[in-house]
Amino acid sequence: MERILRIFNKESGSINQAALLLGFLTFFSQILALFRDRFLAYFIGPGATLDTYYAAFRVPDLIFISIASLASVTVIIPFLLAKMSARQLADGDGDRVTDQAQKYLNDIFTVFLAVMIFVSVIAFLFMPYFVLFIAPGFTPFYQAKVVVLSRIMLLSPILLGLSNLFGAISQLFHKFFIYSLSPVFYNLGIIAGIIFLYPIFGIYGLALGVALGASLHFGIQALSASRSGFVIKFSSSVNFTEVKNLALISLPRTLGMAFNNMALIYIISLASFLQTGSISIFNLAFNLQSVPLNIIGISYAVAAFPSLTKSFSIGNKEEFKKHLKGAGRAIVFWSLPVIFLFIVVRAQIVRVLLGAGSFSWDDTRLVAACLAIFAVSVVAQGMTTLLSRSYYAVGNTKRPLVVNFLCSLFIIVLSYLFINLFENILVFRYFIESLLKVNDIPGTAVLMLPLAYSVGTILNFILHWIFVKKDFIPHESFIAKTFFQSLGASFFLGLVTYLSLNIFSPVFGTTTFWGVFLQGFISGIFGIIAAVIVLYLLKSEELQEVIVTLRTKFWQAKIIAPSQEGL
């Protein structure tokens, strides 16, 4: 085991190496998340029960993002590094935590746990009032269920927050493999709740599964931290100055995520007035589009952050711009093909991943249509993650905070506006339904919610782009060459994939799992080959960099993995 873990302890040679390792680790947790959603679709399917389950997440998620992320890994680690010697960090494990680091972590643990319990108790008591804002369109019967489910799930932000805190120890001693296992165990707990607890306790078994997953998430990090010399203790004399400094540094980033979460709460509240199952449709599509975002956009943004911070701290502006432009080009290079691929084979993706049991063909078409709309903003979401981190790296937290706040308000306004346009202007409704080929099924108003989210996210990216160009890279080309090369390759990817779908449709059929899978998979492979050929002919620098990186031992890269707020 020590030999296995040791491969994660070496320094990264490039952002590409770190990003590939992060993407590789993220891939496995995302695969399990897809299995989780498939089980939900199979055993329950879009409807009142699944809508209630997803709505119940909103308050616990807001608590986790608003409070638990104040003690995030990326903020805690620099403070811990200052309290550890170089030799201790190099040793990697064992009883190596200094008294200073132990005291610092104990202080954070004490304050954090007290605040989380206090807030959770308040939320527990006022949940019947919160549900009126979260799901105002639900009947009193299902609103009461949301209250109970949310109260059970309040265990989740406490446990996940503590796990995030102890995960800093795993990161500090380079135990990236252990750290990356937490989302896996979290999803395993939820899957256990779906398969074993739901048949016994009904819908409440789903909430118990979430609590079980959070317990497993916390347990593995607590065990890892204890093996590194950190034992959970309450501090009798807390240094509130240091805790305050940590919270103040985290606050802008936390508020930015909280604004986005509140926009999602408003979207869910609107969906509660639409056809039953709309909340489920939205969330299933949102989870699917998050897979490439997490693997590509967040991986590159997180991998670039230490290099951006280091370059700025030593005053090397050219190196800073180099890292920023390199990560930006990589995100565009990978994300644009994903957009075209997801739009063309959206029905195959959804049917293969979710289409079984209680998940009908109409559900497939609606989720696929939502996925196509979400996919349009994948580049924007990934780039926003990177560009906001460029400001965090230079210590300017105000600008991304203001932009995130304004765009979250914009998403809220657009959600309401688009729903009204869709329901009252038939030409607009017909255009959207015909474009996405869903004009013969009910419940299409839900498409306006991902549309509002995507438009708001694209605006967020544009504003970040304008400010970053002005502040860091004035009068310089950023990603134009990569964008047009990748766009051209993506066009041929989409064209070849679409033609291949039509060719293979009568060969494999569309009525069986393997028929749909082989049709989409082989068509996608042909499309990807076409895109690679186009990029090769265009002499894409990013393609060459990927080839070079794959020839290196990228799995030996040293990384700081992202915090787990995305759970």
Coordinates of C-alpha atoms in Angstrom, one line a residue:
M1 CA 0.0 0.0 0.0
E2 CA 2.9 2.4 0.8
R3 CA 4.3 1.7 -2.7
I4 CA 0.9 2.4 -4.3
L5 CA 0.5 5.7 -2.4
R6 CA 4.1 6.8 -3.0
I7 CA 3.4 7.3 -6.7
F8 CA 1.4 10.4 -5.8
N9 CA 4.2 12.1 -3.9
K10 CA 6.3 13.6 -6.7
E11 CA 6.4 17.1 -8.2
S12 CA 4.4 17.9 -11.3
G13 CA 6.3 18.6 -14.5
S14 CA 3.4 20.6 -16.1
I15 CA -0.1 21.7 -15.7
N16 CA -1.1 19.1 -18.3
Q17 CA 0.3 16.3 -16.1
A18 CA -1.5 17.5 -13.0
A19 CA -4.7 18.0 -14.9
L20 CA -4.6 14.6 -16.5
L21 CA -4.1 13.0 -13.1
L22 CA -6.9 15.0 -11.6
G23 CA -9.1 14.1 -14.5
F24 CA -8.2 10.5 -14.1
L25 CA -9.1 10.4 -10.4
T26 CA -12.3 12.4 -11.0
F27 CA -13.3 10.0 -13.8
F28 CA -13.8 7.1 -11.4
S29 CA -16.0 9.1 -9.0
Q30 CA -18.0 10.4 -11.9
I31 CA -18.6 6.9 -13.3
L32 CA -20.0 5.9 -9.9
A33 CA -22.2 9.0 -9.8
L34 CA -23.6 8.0 -13.2
F35 CA -24.4 4.5 -11.7
R36 CA -26.1 6.4 -8.8
D37 CA -28.3 8.3 -11.2
R38 CA -29.1 5.2 -13.2
F39 CA -30.3 3.4 -10.1
L40 CA -32.5 6.5 -9.3
A41 CA -33.9 6.5 -12.8
Y42 CA -34.4 2.7 -12.8
F43 CA -36.1 2.2 -9.4
I44 CA -37.9 5.5 -9.1
G45 CA -37.9 7.5 -12.4
P46 CA -38.8 11.2 -12.9
G47 CA -41.9 11.9 -10.8
A48 CA -43.2 13.3 -7.5
T49 CA -41.0 11.0 -5.4
L50 CA -37.7 11.8 -7.2
D51 CA -38.7 15.5 -7.3
T52 CA -39.1 15.5 -3.6
Y53 CA -35.8 13.8 -3.1
Y54 CA -33.9 16.4 -5.2
A55 CA -35.7 19.3 -3.6
A56 CA -34.7 18.1 -0.2
F57 CA -31.0 18.6 -1.1
R58 CA -31.3 22.3 -1.5
V59 CA -31.1 23.5 2.2
P60 CA -28.4 21.0 3.3
D61 CA -26.4 21.9 0.1
L62 CA -26.7 25.6 0.9
I63 CA -25.5 25.1 4.4
F64 CA -22.5 23.0 3.2
I65 CA -21.5 25.6 0.6
S66 CA -22.1 28.6 2.8
I67 CA -20.4 27.4 5.9
A68 CA -18.4 24.2 5.3
S69 CA -16.5 25.6 2.4
L70 CA -15.1 28.3 4.7
A71 CA -12.7 25.6 5.8
S72 CA -11.9 24.3 2.3
V73 CA -8.7 22.4 1.5
T74 CA -7.2 25.0 -0.8
V75 CA -7.4 27.6 2.0
I76 CA -6.4 25.5 4.9
I77 CA -3.3 23.9 3.3
P78 CA -1.2 27.2 3.1
F79 CA -1.8 27.8 6.8
L80 CA -0.8 24.3 7.7
L81 CA 2.3 24.5 5.5
A82 CA 3.5 27.4 7.5
K83 CA 3.3 25.3 10.7
M84 CA 5.1 22.2 9.3
S85 CA 8.8 21.7 8.6
A86 CA 10.0 20.7 5.2
R87 CA 11.3 17.3 6.5
Q88 CA 7.9 16.4 8.0
L89 CA 6.2 17.2 4.7
A90 CA 8.7 15.1 2.8
D91 CA 8.3 12.1 5.0
G92 CA 4.6 11.8 4.0
D93 CA 3.0 9.8 6.8
G94 CA 3.2 8.6 10.3
D95 CA 3.1 10.7 13.5
R96 CA 4.4 13.9 11.9
V97 CA 2.0 16.7 12.8
T98 CA 3.6 19.4 14.8
D99 CA 2.0 20.8 18.0
Q100 CA 1.3 24.1 16.2
A101 CA -0.5 22.3 13.3
Q102 CA -2.4 20.1 15.8
K103 CA -3.6 23.1 17.8
Y104 CA -4.6 25.0 14.6
L105 CA -6.6 22.1 13.3
N106 CA -8.2 21.5 16.7
D107 CA -9.3 25.2 16.8
I108 CA -10.9 25.0 13.4
F109 CA -12.6 21.7 14.3
T110 CA -14.0 23.1 17.5
V111 CA -15.4 26.3 16.0
F112 CA -16.5 24.6 12.8
L113 CA -18.4 21.8 14.5
A114 CA -20.1 24.2 16.9
V115 CA -21.2 26.6 14.1
M116 CA -22.4 23.7 11.9
I117 CA -24.5 22.1 14.6
F118 CA -26.0 25.5 15.6
V119 CA -26.9 26.3 12.0
S120 CA -28.2 22.8 11.4
V121 CA -30.4 23.0 14.5
I122 CA -31.9 26.3 13.3
A123 CA -32.5 24.8 9.8
F124 CA -34.1 21.8 11.4
L125 CA -36.6 23.9 13.3
F126 CA -37.4 26.3 10.5
M127 CA -37.5 23.7 7.7
P128 CA -41.3 23.9 7.3
Y129 CA -40.9 27.5 6.4
F130 CA -37.9 27.0 4.1
V131 CA -39.8 24.4 2.1
L132 CA -42.4 27.1 1.1
F133 CA -39.6 28.8 -0.8
I134 CA -37.9 25.7 -2.1
A135 CA -40.9 23.8 -3.4
P136 CA -43.9 26.2 -3.4
G137 CA -45.6 24.3 -6.2
F138 CA -45.7 21.0 -4.2
T139 CA -48.8 19.8 -2.5
P140 CA -48.8 19.9 1.3
F141 CA -48.3 16.1 1.3
Y142 CA -45.0 16.3 -0.6
Q143 CA -43.9 19.5 1.1
A144 CA -44.1 17.6 4.4
K145 CA -41.9 14.8 2.9
V146 CA -39.4 17.4 1.8
V147 CA -39.2 18.7 5.4
V148 CA -38.5 15.2 6.8
L149 CA -36.0 14.3 4.1
S150 CA -34.2 17.6 4.5
R151 CA -34.0 17.2 8.2
I152 CA -32.4 13.7 7.8
M153 CA -30.0 15.2 5.2
L154 CA -28.8 17.9 7.6
L155 CA -26.3 15.3 8.8
S156 CA -24.7 15.5 5.4
P157 CA -23.2 19.1 5.6
I158 CA -21.8 18.4 9.0
L159 CA -20.1 15.2 8.1
L160 CA -19.0 16.4 4.6
G161 CA -17.6 19.6 6.2
L162 CA -15.6 17.6 8.7
S163 CA -14.4 15.3 6.0
N164 CA -13.3 18.4 3.9
L165 CA -11.4 19.6 7.0
F166 CA -9.6 16.3 7.6
G167 CA -9.0 16.0 3.8
A168 CA -6.5 18.8 4.2
I169 CA -4.3 16.4 6.1
S170 CA -4.5 13.8 3.3
Q171 CA -3.6 16.5 0.9
L172 CA -0.8 17.8 3.1
F173 CA 0.9 14.4 3.2
H174 CA 0.2 13.7 -0.5
K175 CA -2.4 11.0 0.1
F176 CA -4.2 11.9 -3.1
F177 CA -5.5 8.4 -3.7
I178 CA -7.1 8.3 -0.2
Y179 CA -8.5 11.8 -0.8
S180 CA -10.0 10.9 -4.2
L181 CA -11.7 7.8 -2.6
S182 CA -14.1 10.0 -0.6
P183 CA -16.6 10.8 -3.4
V184 CA -16.5 7.1 -4.3
F185 CA -17.6 6.1 -0.8
Y186 CA -20.2 8.9 -0.8
N187 CA -21.8 7.6 -3.9
L188 CA -21.6 4.1 -2.7
G189 CA -23.6 5.1 0.4
I190 CA -26.3 6.7 -1.7
I191 CA -26.4 3.7 -4.0
A192 CA -26.8 1.4 -1.0
G193 CA -29.7 3.7 0.1
I194 CA -31.4 3.3 -3.3
I195 CA -31.0 -0.5 -3.5
F196 CA -31.4 -1.6 0.1
L197 CA -33.0 1.1 2.2
Y198 CA -35.5 2.5 -0.3
P199 CA -37.4 -0.8 -0.5
I200 CA -37.7 -0.9 3.3
F201 CA -38.2 2.7 4.3
G202 CA -39.5 4.2 1.1
I203 CA -38.4 7.7 0.2
Y204 CA -36.9 8.2 3.6
G205 CA -34.4 5.4 2.7
L206 CA -33.0 7.7 0.1
A207 CA -32.2 10.3 2.6
L208 CA -30.7 7.7 5.0
G209 CA -28.5 6.7 2.0
V210 CA -27.2 10.2 1.7
A211 CA -26.4 10.3 5.4
L212 CA -24.7 6.9 5.1
G213 CA -22.6 8.2 2.1
A214 CA -21.6 11.3 4.1
S215 CA -20.6 9.1 7.0
L216 CA -18.4 7.0 4.7
H217 CA -16.9 10.1 3.1
F218 CA -16.0 11.4 6.6
G219 CA -14.8 8.1 7.9
I220 CA -12.1 7.5 5.4
Q221 CA -10.7 11.0 5.8
A222 CA -10.8 10.8 9.6
L223 CA -8.9 7.5 9.4
S224 CA -6.3 8.9 7.0
A225 CA -5.9 12.0 9.2
S226 CA -5.4 9.9 12.4
R227 CA -2.7 7.8 10.6
S228 CA -0.9 11.1 9.9
G229 CA -0.8 12.0 13.6
F230 CA -3.9 14.1 13.9
V231 CA -6.4 12.9 16.5
I232 CA -9.8 14.5 16.7
K233 CA -9.9 16.8 19.7
F234 CA -11.9 19.7 21.0
S235 CA -9.8 22.8 21.8
S236 CA -10.4 24.4 25.2
S237 CA -8.7 27.7 24.2
V238 CA -9.5 28.6 20.7
N239 CA -7.3 31.1 18.8
F240 CA -10.2 33.0 17.2
T241 CA -7.9 35.3 15.3
E242 CA -6.5 32.5 13.2
V243 CA -10.0 31.0 12.7
K244 CA -11.3 34.5 11.7
N245 CA -8.4 35.0 9.2
L246 CA -9.2 31.6 7.6
A247 CA -12.9 32.5 7.3
L248 CA -12.3 35.9 5.8
I249 CA -10.0 34.5 3.1
S250 CA -12.5 31.9 2.2
L251 CA -15.5 34.2 2.3
P252 CA -15.5 35.7 -1.2
R253 CA -15.2 32.2 -2.8
T254 CA -17.8 30.9 -0.5
L255 CA -20.3 33.7 -1.3
G256 CA -19.7 33.2 -5.0
M257 CA -20.7 29.5 -4.7
A258 CA -23.6 30.4 -2.4
F259 CA -25.0 32.8 -5.0
N260 CA -25.0 30.1 -7.6
N261 CA -26.7 27.7 -5.2
M262 CA -29.4 30.2 -4.5
A263 CA -30.0 30.6 -8.2
L264 CA -30.4 26.8 -8.4
I265 CA -32.9 27.0 -5.4
Y266 CA -35.0 29.5 -7.4
I267 CA -34.9 27.2 -10.5
I268 CA -36.1 24.3 -8.4
S269 CA -38.9 26.4 -6.9
L270 CA -40.0 27.3 -10.5
A271 CA -39.8 23.7 -11.6
S272 CA -42.1 22.7 -8.7
F273 CA -44.9 24.6 -10.5
L274 CA -44.3 22.7 -13.8
Q275 CA -45.3 19.2 -14.7
T276 CA -44.5 16.5 -12.2
G277 CA -41.0 15.2 -12.8
S278 CA -39.5 18.5 -14.0
I279 CA -37.2 18.8 -11.0
S280 CA -35.9 15.3 -11.7
I281 CA -35.4 16.0 -15.4
F282 CA -33.5 19.1 -14.7
N283 CA -31.2 17.5 -12.0
L284 CA -30.5 14.4 -14.1
A285 CA -29.4 16.5 -17.1
F286 CA -27.4 18.8 -14.8
N287 CA -25.5 15.9 -13.3
L288 CA -24.7 14.5 -16.8
Q289 CA -23.3 17.8 -18.0
S290 CA -21.3 18.1 -14.9
V291 CA -19.2 15.0 -15.9
P292 CA -17.2 16.7 -18.6
L293 CA -17.1 19.9 -16.6
N294 CA -15.5 18.2 -13.6
I295 CA -13.1 16.1 -15.7
I296 CA -12.0 18.9 -18.0
G297 CA -12.7 22.4 -16.7
I298 CA -12.3 22.0 -13.0
S299 CA -9.3 19.7 -13.4
Y300 CA -7.3 22.3 -15.5
A301 CA -8.5 25.2 -13.3
V302 CA -7.4 23.4 -10.1
A303 CA -4.1 22.2 -11.6
A304 CA -3.3 25.7 -12.8
F305 CA -4.0 27.5 -9.6
P306 CA -0.8 26.7 -7.7
S307 CA 1.3 27.7 -10.7
L308 CA -0.7 30.9 -11.1
T309 CA -0.3 31.7 -7.4
K310 CA 3.5 31.0 -7.4
S311 CA 4.1 33.0 -10.6
F312 CA 2.3 36.1 -9.2
S313 CA 3.9 35.8 -5.8
I314 CA 7.5 36.1 -7.3
G315 CA 6.4 38.9 -9.7
N316 CA 6.8 36.8 -12.9
K317 CA 4.0 38.2 -14.9
E318 CA 5.0 36.5 -18.1
E319 CA 5.0 33.1 -16.4
F320 CA 1.6 33.9 -14.9
K321 CA 0.2 34.7 -18.4
K322 CA 1.8 31.6 -19.8
H323 CA 0.1 29.4 -17.3
L324 CA -3.3 31.2 -17.7
K325 CA -3.3 31.0 -21.5
G326 CA -2.1 27.4 -21.5
A327 CA -4.9 26.2 -19.2
G328 CA -7.5 28.3 -21.0
R329 CA -6.5 26.8 -24.4
A330 CA -6.6 23.3 -22.9
I331 CA -10.1 23.8 -21.6
V332 CA -11.3 25.1 -24.9
F333 CA -9.5 22.3 -26.8
W334 CA -11.2 19.6 -24.9
S335 CA -14.6 21.2 -24.2
L336 CA -15.6 22.2 -27.7
P337 CA -15.6 18.6 -29.0
V338 CA -17.6 17.6 -26.0
I339 CA -20.3 20.1 -26.8
F340 CA -20.8 18.8 -30.4
L341 CA -20.6 15.2 -29.2
F342 CA -23.2 15.7 -26.5
I343 CA -25.6 17.5 -28.8
V344 CA -25.4 14.9 -31.6
V345 CA -25.5 11.7 -29.5
R346 CA -27.5 13.1 -26.6
A347 CA -30.3 10.6 -26.9
Q348 CA -27.9 7.7 -27.0
I349 CA -26.0 9.0 -23.9
V350 CA -29.1 9.4 -21.9
R351 CA -30.7 6.2 -23.0
V352 CA -27.6 4.1 -22.2
L353 CA -26.9 5.8 -18.9
L354 CA -30.4 6.3 -17.5
G355 CA -32.9 4.5 -19.8
A356 CA -34.2 1.5 -17.9
G357 CA -37.0 0.5 -15.6
S358 CA -39.1 3.5 -14.6
F359 CA -37.3 5.8 -17.0
S360 CA -39.5 6.1 -20.1
W361 CA -38.7 7.1 -23.6
D362 CA -40.3 10.5 -23.1
D363 CA -38.1 11.0 -20.0
T364 CA -35.1 10.1 -22.2
R365 CA -36.0 12.7 -24.8
L366 CA -36.6 15.5 -22.2
V367 CA -33.4 14.8 -20.4
A368 CA -31.5 14.6 -23.7
A369 CA -33.0 18.0 -24.8
C370 CA -31.9 19.6 -21.4
L371 CA -28.5 18.0 -21.7
A372 CA -28.0 19.6 -25.2
I373 CA -28.9 23.0 -23.8
F374 CA -26.6 22.5 -20.8
A375 CA -23.8 21.3 -23.1
V376 CA -23.7 24.6 -24.9
S377 CA -22.3 26.3 -21.8
V378 CA -19.7 23.6 -20.9
V379 CA -16.8 25.8 -22.3
A380 CA -18.2 28.8 -20.5
Q381 CA -18.4 26.9 -17.2
G382 CA -14.9 25.5 -17.4
M383 CA -13.4 28.9 -18.4
T384 CA -15.2 30.7 -15.7
T385 CA -13.8 28.3 -13.1
L386 CA -10.3 29.1 -14.4
L387 CA -10.7 32.8 -14.9
S388 CA -12.1 33.3 -11.4
R389 CA -9.1 31.4 -10.0
S390 CA -6.8 33.7 -11.8
Y391 CA -8.2 36.5 -9.6
Y392 CA -8.0 34.4 -6.5
A393 CA -4.3 33.8 -7.3
V394 CA -3.5 37.5 -7.3
G395 CA -5.6 38.2 -4.2
N396 CA -8.4 40.0 -6.0
T397 CA -11.5 38.3 -4.7
K398 CA -13.9 41.2 -5.1
R399 CA -14.2 41.1 -8.9
P400 CA -15.3 37.4 -9.3
L401 CA -17.6 37.8 -6.4
V402 CA -19.4 40.8 -8.0
V403 CA -19.6 39.0 -11.4
N404 CA -20.9 35.8 -9.8
F405 CA -23.6 37.7 -7.9
L406 CA -24.8 39.7 -10.9
C407 CA -24.9 36.6 -13.1
S408 CA -26.8 34.6 -10.5
L409 CA -29.4 37.4 -10.4
F410 CA -29.5 37.2 -14.2
I411 CA -30.1 33.5 -14.1
I412 CA -33.0 34.0 -11.7
V413 CA -34.6 36.7 -13.9
L414 CA -34.1 34.7 -17.1
S415 CA -35.7 31.6 -15.5
Y416 CA -38.9 33.5 -14.8
L417 CA -38.8 35.4 -18.1
F418 CA -38.2 32.3 -20.3
I419 CA -40.9 30.3 -18.6
N420 CA -43.4 33.1 -19.3
L421 CA -42.3 33.4 -22.9
F422 CA -42.5 29.7 -23.4
E423 CA -46.0 29.5 -22.0
N424 CA -47.4 32.6 -23.7
I425 CA -45.7 33.0 -27.0
L426 CA -46.5 30.0 -29.2
V427 CA -43.9 30.8 -31.9
F428 CA -41.1 30.7 -29.4
R429 CA -42.4 27.5 -27.9
Y430 CA -42.7 25.8 -31.3
F431 CA -39.2 26.9 -32.3
I432 CA -37.6 25.4 -29.2
E433 CA -39.6 22.2 -29.3
S434 CA -38.9 21.7 -33.0
L435 CA -35.2 22.5 -32.7
L436 CA -34.8 19.8 -30.0
K437 CA -37.4 17.4 -31.5
V438 CA -39.7 17.2 -28.4
N439 CA -42.8 18.9 -29.8
D440 CA -44.9 15.8 -29.4
I441 CA -44.4 15.2 -25.6
P442 CA -45.7 17.1 -22.5
G443 CA -43.6 18.9 -19.9
T444 CA -41.3 20.7 -22.3
A445 CA -41.5 23.9 -20.3
V446 CA -38.6 22.5 -18.2
L447 CA -36.3 23.2 -21.1
M448 CA -36.4 26.9 -20.2
L449 CA -34.5 26.3 -16.9
P450 CA -31.3 24.9 -18.4
L451 CA -31.6 27.6 -21.1
A452 CA -31.6 30.3 -18.4
Y453 CA -28.7 28.6 -16.6
S454 CA -26.6 28.3 -19.7
V455 CA -27.2 31.9 -20.9
G456 CA -26.4 33.2 -17.4
T457 CA -23.2 31.1 -17.3
I458 CA -22.1 32.3 -20.7
L459 CA -22.6 35.9 -19.6
N460 CA -20.5 35.1 -16.5
F461 CA -17.7 33.8 -18.7
I462 CA -17.9 36.9 -21.1
L463 CA -17.6 39.3 -18.1
H464 CA -14.7 37.3 -16.6
W465 CA -13.1 37.2 -20.0
I466 CA -13.4 41.0 -20.5
F467 CA -11.9 41.8 -17.1
V468 CA -9.1 39.2 -17.4
K469 CA -8.1 40.5 -20.8
K470 CA -8.1 44.0 -19.4
D471 CA -6.2 43.2 -16.2
F472 CA -3.8 40.5 -17.2
I473 CA -3.5 40.0 -20.9
P474 CA -4.2 43.3 -22.7
H475 CA -3.6 43.5 -26.5
E476 CA -2.6 39.8 -26.6
S477 CA -4.2 36.9 -28.3
F478 CA -5.5 34.5 -25.7
I479 CA -7.3 31.4 -27.1
A480 CA -8.4 32.6 -30.6
K481 CA -6.2 30.2 -32.6
T482 CA -7.1 27.2 -30.4
F483 CA -10.8 28.1 -30.4
F484 CA -11.1 28.2 -34.2
Q485 CA -9.0 25.0 -34.7
S486 CA -11.0 23.1 -32.1
L487 CA -14.3 24.6 -33.5
G488 CA -13.4 23.3 -37.0
A489 CA -12.4 19.9 -35.7
S490 CA -15.6 19.8 -33.6
F491 CA -17.7 20.6 -36.6
F492 CA -16.3 17.6 -38.4
L493 CA -16.7 15.5 -35.3
G494 CA -20.4 16.3 -35.2
L495 CA -20.9 15.8 -38.9
V496 CA -19.2 12.4 -39.0
T497 CA -20.9 11.3 -35.8
Y498 CA -24.3 12.3 -37.2
L499 CA -23.8 10.5 -40.5
S500 CA -22.5 7.5 -38.7
L501 CA -25.6 7.4 -36.5
N502 CA -27.8 7.2 -39.6
I503 CA -25.7 4.5 -41.1
F504 CA -25.5 2.3 -37.9
S505 CA -29.1 2.8 -36.8
P506 CA -30.6 0.1 -39.0
V507 CA -27.5 -2.1 -38.3
F508 CA -27.7 -2.2 -34.5
G509 CA -31.3 -1.1 -34.0
T510 CA -32.6 1.3 -31.3
T511 CA -34.7 -1.0 -29.2
T512 CA -32.0 -2.7 -27.1
F513 CA -29.4 -1.4 -24.7
W514 CA -26.5 -2.9 -26.7
G515 CA -28.0 -1.6 -30.0
V516 CA -28.2 2.0 -28.7
F517 CA -24.8 1.7 -27.0
L518 CA -23.0 0.4 -30.1
Q519 CA -24.7 2.9 -32.3
G520 CA -23.6 5.8 -30.2
F521 CA -20.2 4.5 -29.2
I522 CA -19.0 3.6 -32.7
S523 CA -20.4 6.7 -34.2
G524 CA -18.7 8.8 -31.5
I525 CA -15.4 7.0 -32.1
F526 CA -15.5 7.8 -35.9
G527 CA -16.3 11.4 -35.0
I528 CA -13.4 11.7 -32.6
I529 CA -11.0 10.1 -35.2
A530 CA -12.2 12.7 -37.7
A531 CA -11.6 15.5 -35.2
V532 CA -8.1 14.3 -34.4
I533 CA -7.2 14.1 -38.2
V534 CA -8.4 17.7 -38.6
L535 CA -6.4 18.9 -35.6
Y536 CA -3.4 17.1 -36.9
L537 CA -3.7 18.7 -40.4
L538 CA -4.1 22.1 -38.7
K539 CA -0.9 21.4 -36.7
S540 CA -2.7 21.9 -33.4
E541 CA -0.2 22.7 -30.6
E542 CA -2.6 21.4 -28.0
L543 CA -2.8 18.1 -29.7
Q544 CA 1.0 17.8 -29.7
E545 CA 1.1 18.8 -26.0
V546 CA -1.4 16.1 -25.1
I547 CA 0.6 13.5 -27.1
V548 CA 3.8 14.5 -25.3
T549 CA 2.0 14.5 -21.9
L550 CA 0.6 11.0 -22.4
R551 CA 4.2 9.8 -23.0
T552 CA 5.2 11.0 -19.6
K553 CA 4.4 9.5 -16.2
F554 CA 1.6 12.0 -15.5
W555 CA 0.3 9.8 -12.8
Q556 CA 3.3 10.8 -10.7
A557 CA 2.2 14.5 -10.7
K558 CA 1.9 16.3 -7.3
I559 CA -1.5 18.0 -7.1
I560 CA -3.8 19.8 -4.7
A561 CA -7.2 18.2 -5.5
P562 CA -10.3 20.3 -5.5
S563 CA -12.6 20.7 -2.5
Q564 CA -15.7 18.5 -2.6
E565 CA -18.4 21.3 -2.7
G566 CA -19.6 19.8 -6.1
L567 CA -21.0 16.8 -4.4

